[in-house]
CSV table of C-alpha atoms and ligand atoms in Angstrom, one decimal:
chain,number,residue,atom,x,y,z
A,5,UNK,CA,20.3,0.2,-10.4
A,6,UNK,CA,20.0,4.0,-9.8
A,7,UNK,CA,18.0,4.9,-6.7
A,8,UNK,CA,15.0,7.3,-7.1
A,9,UNK,CA,15.7,10.8,-6.0
A,10,UNK,CA,14.3,11.9,-2.5
A,11,UNK,CA,11.6,14.1,-4.1
A,12,UNK,CA,10.5,11.2,-6.3
A,13,UNK,CA,10.2,8.9,-3.3
A,14,UNK,CA,8.0,11.5,-1.5
A,15,UNK,CA,5.9,12.0,-4.6
A,16,UNK,CA,5.4,8.2,-5.0
A,17,UNK,CA,4.3,7.9,-1.4
A,18,UNK,CA,1.9,10.8,-1.7
A,19,UNK,CA,0.4,9.3,-4.9
A,20,UNK,CA,-0.4,6.0,-3.2
A,21,UNK,CA,-4.2,5.9,-2.4
A,22,UNK,CA,-4.2,2.6,-0.5
A,23,UNK,CA,-1.4,2.6,2.0
A,24,UNK,CA,-2.8,-0.3,4.0
A,25,UNK,CA,-2.5,-2.5,1.0
A,26,UNK,CA,1.3,-2.1,1.4
A,27,UNK,CA,1.2,-3.4,5.0
A,28,UNK,CA,1.3,-7.1,6.0
A,29,UNK,CA,-1.4,-8.7,8.2
A,30,UNK,CA,0.4,-7.9,11.5
A,31,UNK,CA,-0.2,-4.1,10.8
A,32,UNK,CA,-3.9,-4.4,9.9
A,33,UNK,CA,-5.3,-5.1,13.4
A,34,UNK,CA,-4.4,-4.8,17.0
A,35,UNK,CA,-5.9,-6.6,20.0
A,36,UNK,CA,-7.0,-4.5,23.0
A,37,UNK,CA,-8.6,-6.3,26.0
A,38,UNK,CA,-9.5,-9.4,23.9
A,39,UNK,CA,-11.0,-7.2,21.2
A,40,UNK,CA,-9.5,-7.1,17.8
A,41,UNK,CA,-9.3,-3.5,16.6
A,42,UNK,CA,-9.0,-2.7,12.9
A,43,UNK,CA,-6.4,-0.3,11.5
A,44,UNK,CA,-7.3,2.0,8.6
A,45,UNK,CA,-5.7,4.9,6.8
A,46,UNK,CA,-8.0,7.9,6.1
A,47,UNK,CA,-7.5,10.8,3.7
A,48,UNK,CA,-9.3,14.1,4.4
A,49,UNK,CA,-11.1,14.2,1.0
A,50,UNK,CA,-12.9,10.9,1.8
A,51,UNK,CA,-13.4,11.3,5.6
A,52,UNK,CA,-16.9,11.6,7.0
A,53,UNK,CA,-17.8,14.5,9.3
A,54,UNK,CA,-18.2,12.1,12.1
A,55,UNK,CA,-14.6,10.9,11.6
A,56,UNK,CA,-13.3,14.5,11.5
A,57,UNK,CA,-15.2,15.3,14.7
A,58,UNK,CA,-13.8,12.2,16.5
A,59,UNK,CA,-10.3,13.1,15.5
A,60,UNK,CA,-10.6,16.7,16.6
A,61,UNK,CA,-12.3,15.6,19.9
A,62,UNK,CA,-9.5,13.3,20.8
A,63,UNK,CA,-6.9,15.9,19.9
A,64,UNK,CA,-8.6,18.5,22.0
A,65,UNK,CA,-9.0,16.1,25.0
A,66,UNK,CA,-5.3,15.2,24.9
A,67,UNK,CA,-3.6,18.5,23.9
A,68,UNK,CA,-5.8,21.6,24.2
A,69,UNK,CA,-4.4,22.4,27.7
A,70,UNK,CA,-0.8,22.0,26.6
A,71,UNK,CA,-1.4,24.2,23.6
A,72,UNK,CA,-2.8,26.9,25.8
A,73,UNK,CA,0.4,27.1,27.7
A,74,UNK,CA,2.4,27.8,24.5
A,75,UNK,CA,3.1,31.2,22.9
A,76,UNK,CA,0.6,30.5,20.1
A,77,UNK,CA,-2.2,29.1,22.3
A,78,UNK,CA,-5.0,26.9,21.0
A,79,UNK,CA,-6.7,27.8,17.7
A,80,UNK,CA,-9.2,25.1,16.7
A,81,UNK,CA,-9.7,26.5,13.2
A,82,UNK,CA,-6.0,26.6,12.5
A,83,UNK,CA,-5.6,23.0,13.8
A,84,UNK,CA,-8.5,21.8,11.6
A,85,UNK,CA,-6.9,23.3,8.5
A,86,UNK,CA,-3.7,21.5,9.4
A,87,UNK,CA,-5.4,18.2,10.3
A,88,UNK,CA,-7.5,18.1,7.1
A,89,UNK,CA,-5.0,19.5,4.6
A,90,UNK,CA,-5.1,17.4,1.4
A,91,UNK,CA,-1.5,16.2,2.2
A,92,UNK,CA,-2.6,14.8,5.6
A,93,UNK,CA,-3.0,11.0,6.2
A,94,UNK,CA,-4.6,9.6,9.3
A,95,UNK,CA,-3.7,6.2,10.6
A,96,UNK,CA,-6.6,5.2,12.9
A,97,UNK,CA,-7.3,2.3,15.2
A,98,UNK,CA,-11.0,1.5,15.3
A,99,UNK,CA,-12.6,-0.2,18.3
A,100,UNK,CA,-15.4,-2.7,17.9
A,101,UNK,CA,-18.1,0.0,17.8
A,102,UNK,CA,-16.1,1.5,14.8
A,103,UNK,CA,-15.1,4.5,16.9
A,104,UNK,CA,-11.6,6.0,16.7
A,105,UNK,CA,-9.6,4.8,19.7
A,106,UNK,CA,-6.3,6.2,18.6
A,107,UNK,CA,-4.8,8.0,15.6
A,108,UNK,CA,-1.7,9.4,14.0
A,109,UNK,CA,-1.7,12.3,11.6
A,110,UNK,CA,1.3,11.9,9.3
A,111,UNK,CA,2.5,13.2,6.0
A,112,UNK,CA,5.2,12.3,3.4
A,113,UNK,CA,7.3,15.4,2.9
A,114,UNK,CA,10.6,17.0,2.2
A,115,UNK,CA,12.1,18.5,5.4
A,116,UNK,CA,15.3,20.5,5.2
A,117,UNK,CA,16.1,18.8,1.9
A,118,UNK,CA,15.5,15.3,3.3
A,119,UNK,CA,12.7,12.9,2.4
A,120,UNK,CA,10.8,12.1,5.5
A,121,UNK,CA,7.6,10.7,7.0
A,122,UNK,CA,6.5,13.4,9.4
A,123,UNK,CA,4.3,12.4,12.4
A,124,UNK,CA,2.2,15.5,13.1
A,125,UNK,CA,0.2,13.9,15.9
A,126,UNK,CA,-0.2,10.7,17.8
A,127,UNK,CA,-3.1,10.3,20.2
A,128,UNK,CA,-4.4,7.4,22.1
A,129,UNK,CA,-7.7,7.7,24.1
A,130,UNK,CA,-6.7,7.9,27.8
A,131,UNK,CA,-8.4,4.6,28.7
A,132,UNK,CA,-6.3,2.8,26.0
A,133,UNK,CA,-2.9,4.4,26.9
A,134,UNK,CA,0.0,2.2,28.0
A,135,UNK,CA,-1.3,-0.9,26.1
A,136,UNK,CA,1.2,-0.8,23.3
A,137,UNK,CA,-0.9,1.1,20.8
A,138,UNK,CA,1.4,4.1,20.5
A,139,UNK,CA,4.4,1.8,19.8
A,140,UNK,CA,2.2,-0.2,17.3
A,141,UNK,CA,1.1,2.9,15.4
A,142,UNK,CA,4.7,4.2,15.2
A,143,UNK,CA,5.7,0.8,13.9
A,144,UNK,CA,3.2,1.1,11.1
A,145,UNK,CA,4.7,4.5,10.2
A,146,UNK,CA,8.2,3.1,10.3
A,147,UNK,CA,7.1,0.3,8.0
A,148,UNK,CA,5.8,2.9,5.5
A,149,UNK,CA,9.1,4.7,5.8
A,150,UNK,CA,10.8,1.4,4.8
A,151,UNK,CA,8.3,0.7,2.0
A,152,UNK,CA,9.1,4.0,0.3
A,153,UNK,CA,12.8,4.1,1.2
A,154,UNK,CA,12.4,7.4,3.0
A,155,UNK,CA,15.3,8.7,5.1
A,156,UNK,CA,13.7,9.2,8.5
A,157,UNK,CA,10.6,9.4,10.7
A,158,UNK,CA,10.4,12.9,12.3
A,159,UNK,CA,8.1,14.5,14.9
A,160,UNK,CA,7.7,17.6,17.0
A,161,UNK,CA,7.0,17.4,20.7
A,162,UNK,CA,6.4,20.1,23.4
A,163,UNK,CA,9.3,20.1,25.9
A,164,UNK,CA,6.6,20.2,28.6
A,165,UNK,CA,5.2,16.8,27.4
A,166,UNK,CA,7.5,14.6,29.5
A,167,UNK,CA,5.3,11.5,29.0
A,168,UNK,CA,5.5,11.7,25.2
A,169,UNK,CA,9.3,12.4,25.3
A,170,UNK,CA,9.7,9.3,27.6
A,171,UNK,CA,7.6,7.3,25.1
A,172,UNK,CA,9.5,8.4,22.0
A,173,UNK,CA,12.9,7.8,23.7
A,174,UNK,CA,11.8,4.4,24.8
A,175,UNK,CA,10.9,3.4,21.2
A,176,UNK,CA,14.2,4.6,19.8
A,177,UNK,CA,13.8,8.3,18.9
A,178,UNK,CA,16.5,10.9,19.6
A,179,UNK,CA,16.8,14.7,19.2
A,180,UNK,CA,17.1,15.5,15.6
A,181,UNK,CA,19.9,17.7,14.2
A,182,UNK,CA,17.3,20.2,13.0
A,183,UNK,CA,15.8,20.7,16.5
A,184,UNK,CA,16.1,24.4,17.3
A,185,UNK,CA,17.3,25.7,20.7
A,186,UNK,CA,15.4,28.2,22.8
A,187,UNK,CA,12.0,27.1,21.8
A,188,UNK,CA,9.2,25.3,23.7
A,189,UNK,CA,9.4,22.2,21.4
A,190,UNK,CA,11.9,19.5,20.3
A,191,UNK,CA,12.2,17.8,17.0
A,192,UNK,CA,12.9,14.1,17.4
A,193,UNK,CA,13.6,11.5,14.8
A,194,UNK,CA,14.4,7.9,14.0
A,195,UNK,CA,16.6,7.2,11.0
A,196,UNK,CA,15.8,4.5,8.4
A,197,UNK,CA,18.0,1.7,9.6
A,198,UNK,CA,17.5,-0.1,6.3
A,199,UNK,CA,19.2,2.6,4.2
B,225,COA,C1,2.4,9.3,24.3
B,225,COA,C2,1.4,8.2,23.8
B,225,COA,C3,1.2,8.4,22.3
B,225,COA,C4,2.1,6.9,24.1
B,225,COA,O1,1.3,5.8,23.6
B,225,COA,P1,0.9,4.6,24.5
B,225,COA,O2,0.1,3.7,23.7
B,225,COA,O3,0.4,5.1,25.8
B,225,COA,O4,2.4,3.9,24.8
B,225,COA,P2,2.8,2.4,24.6
B,225,COA,O5,1.9,1.6,25.5
B,225,COA,O6,2.8,2.0,23.2
B,225,COA,O7,4.3,2.4,25.2
B,225,COA,C5,5.4,2.0,24.4
B,225,COA,C6,6.6,1.9,25.3
B,225,COA,O8,6.9,3.2,25.7
B,225,COA,C7,6.9,3.3,27.2
B,225,COA,N1,6.3,4.5,27.6
B,225,COA,C8,5.0,4.9,27.4
B,225,COA,N2,4.8,6.1,28.0
B,225,COA,C9,6.0,6.4,28.7
B,225,COA,C10,6.4,7.4,29.5
B,225,COA,N3,5.6,8.4,29.9
B,225,COA,N4,7.6,7.4,30.0
B,225,COA,C11,8.5,6.4,29.7
B,225,COA,N5,8.2,5.3,28.9
B,225,COA,C12,6.9,5.3,28.4
B,225,COA,C13,6.1,2.1,27.6
B,225,COA,O9,6.4,1.6,28.9
B,225,COA,C14,6.4,1.1,26.5
B,225,COA,O10,7.6,0.4,26.8
B,225,COA,P3,7.6,-1.2,27.1
B,225,COA,O11,6.9,-1.8,25.9
B,225,COA,O12,9.0,-1.5,27.3
B,225,COA,O13,6.8,-1.3,28.3
B,225,COA,C15,0.1,8.2,24.6
B,225,COA,O14,0.3,8.1,25.9
B,225,COA,C16,-0.8,9.5,24.3
B,225,COA,O15,-1.6,9.5,23.5
B,225,COA,N6,-0.6,10.6,25.1
B,225,COA,C17,-1.4,11.8,25.1
B,225,COA,C18,-1.2,12.5,23.7
B,225,COA,C19,0.3,12.9,23.5
B,225,COA,O16,1.0,13.4,24.3
B,225,COA,N7,0.7,12.7,22.2
B,225,COA,C20,2.0,13.0,21.8
B,225,COA,C21,2.0,14.4,21.3
B,225,COA,S1,3.6,14.8,20.6
């Protein structure tokens, strides 16, 4: 049977309104310290103000300082526009009090002519880091890449963020062929091994 074209695959992924329904039970919850945390996928148009605030707060806690060291600096308004663009999807891990303990902002997109799932952000609250949550959220993204038959999972990381680079390398990412030289960031990717 003829395979759908890359743009068709991306369009199909973007049209799906209930991404968690495409995930098996193992991806719907994650245990932290004997507490079962739920996973949800949020879209900006149906997010509450409190959810938006929690996402921005966690992003600022984890990244504001690093952004301030880059040529473009930190611009909250610009980040909000990016975070809550209609194309944005947010995979969130909710603790028992229903607060966001971790999230990944991702999108389905075409990148240099290739159909990709692009991880714009991944942030775990400091007290929950190194408990396997980052790996787990990336596995959910990888699963969605398989479901829609996309070619790769891509992300951008500041060269100064040695922790994140160590983490991505550990879970199987390598420097992508589109990563530019002479910049303060790297593009890393993981190819769809099932294609
Ligand atoms: C980077 C981040 C997402 C990693 O998530 P995490 O939940 O802490 O990582 P995990 O516990 O899932 O780690 C998965 C694997 O990566 C390894 N790892 C994690 N951090 C690492 C590091 N700094 N160096 C080397 N390996 C690392 C872990 O040891 C683990 O391997 P193991 O299962 O063999 O022990 C998280 O620490 C974070 O939110 N950091 C601050 C925000 C940030 O920098 N985000 C990325 C922006 S590009």
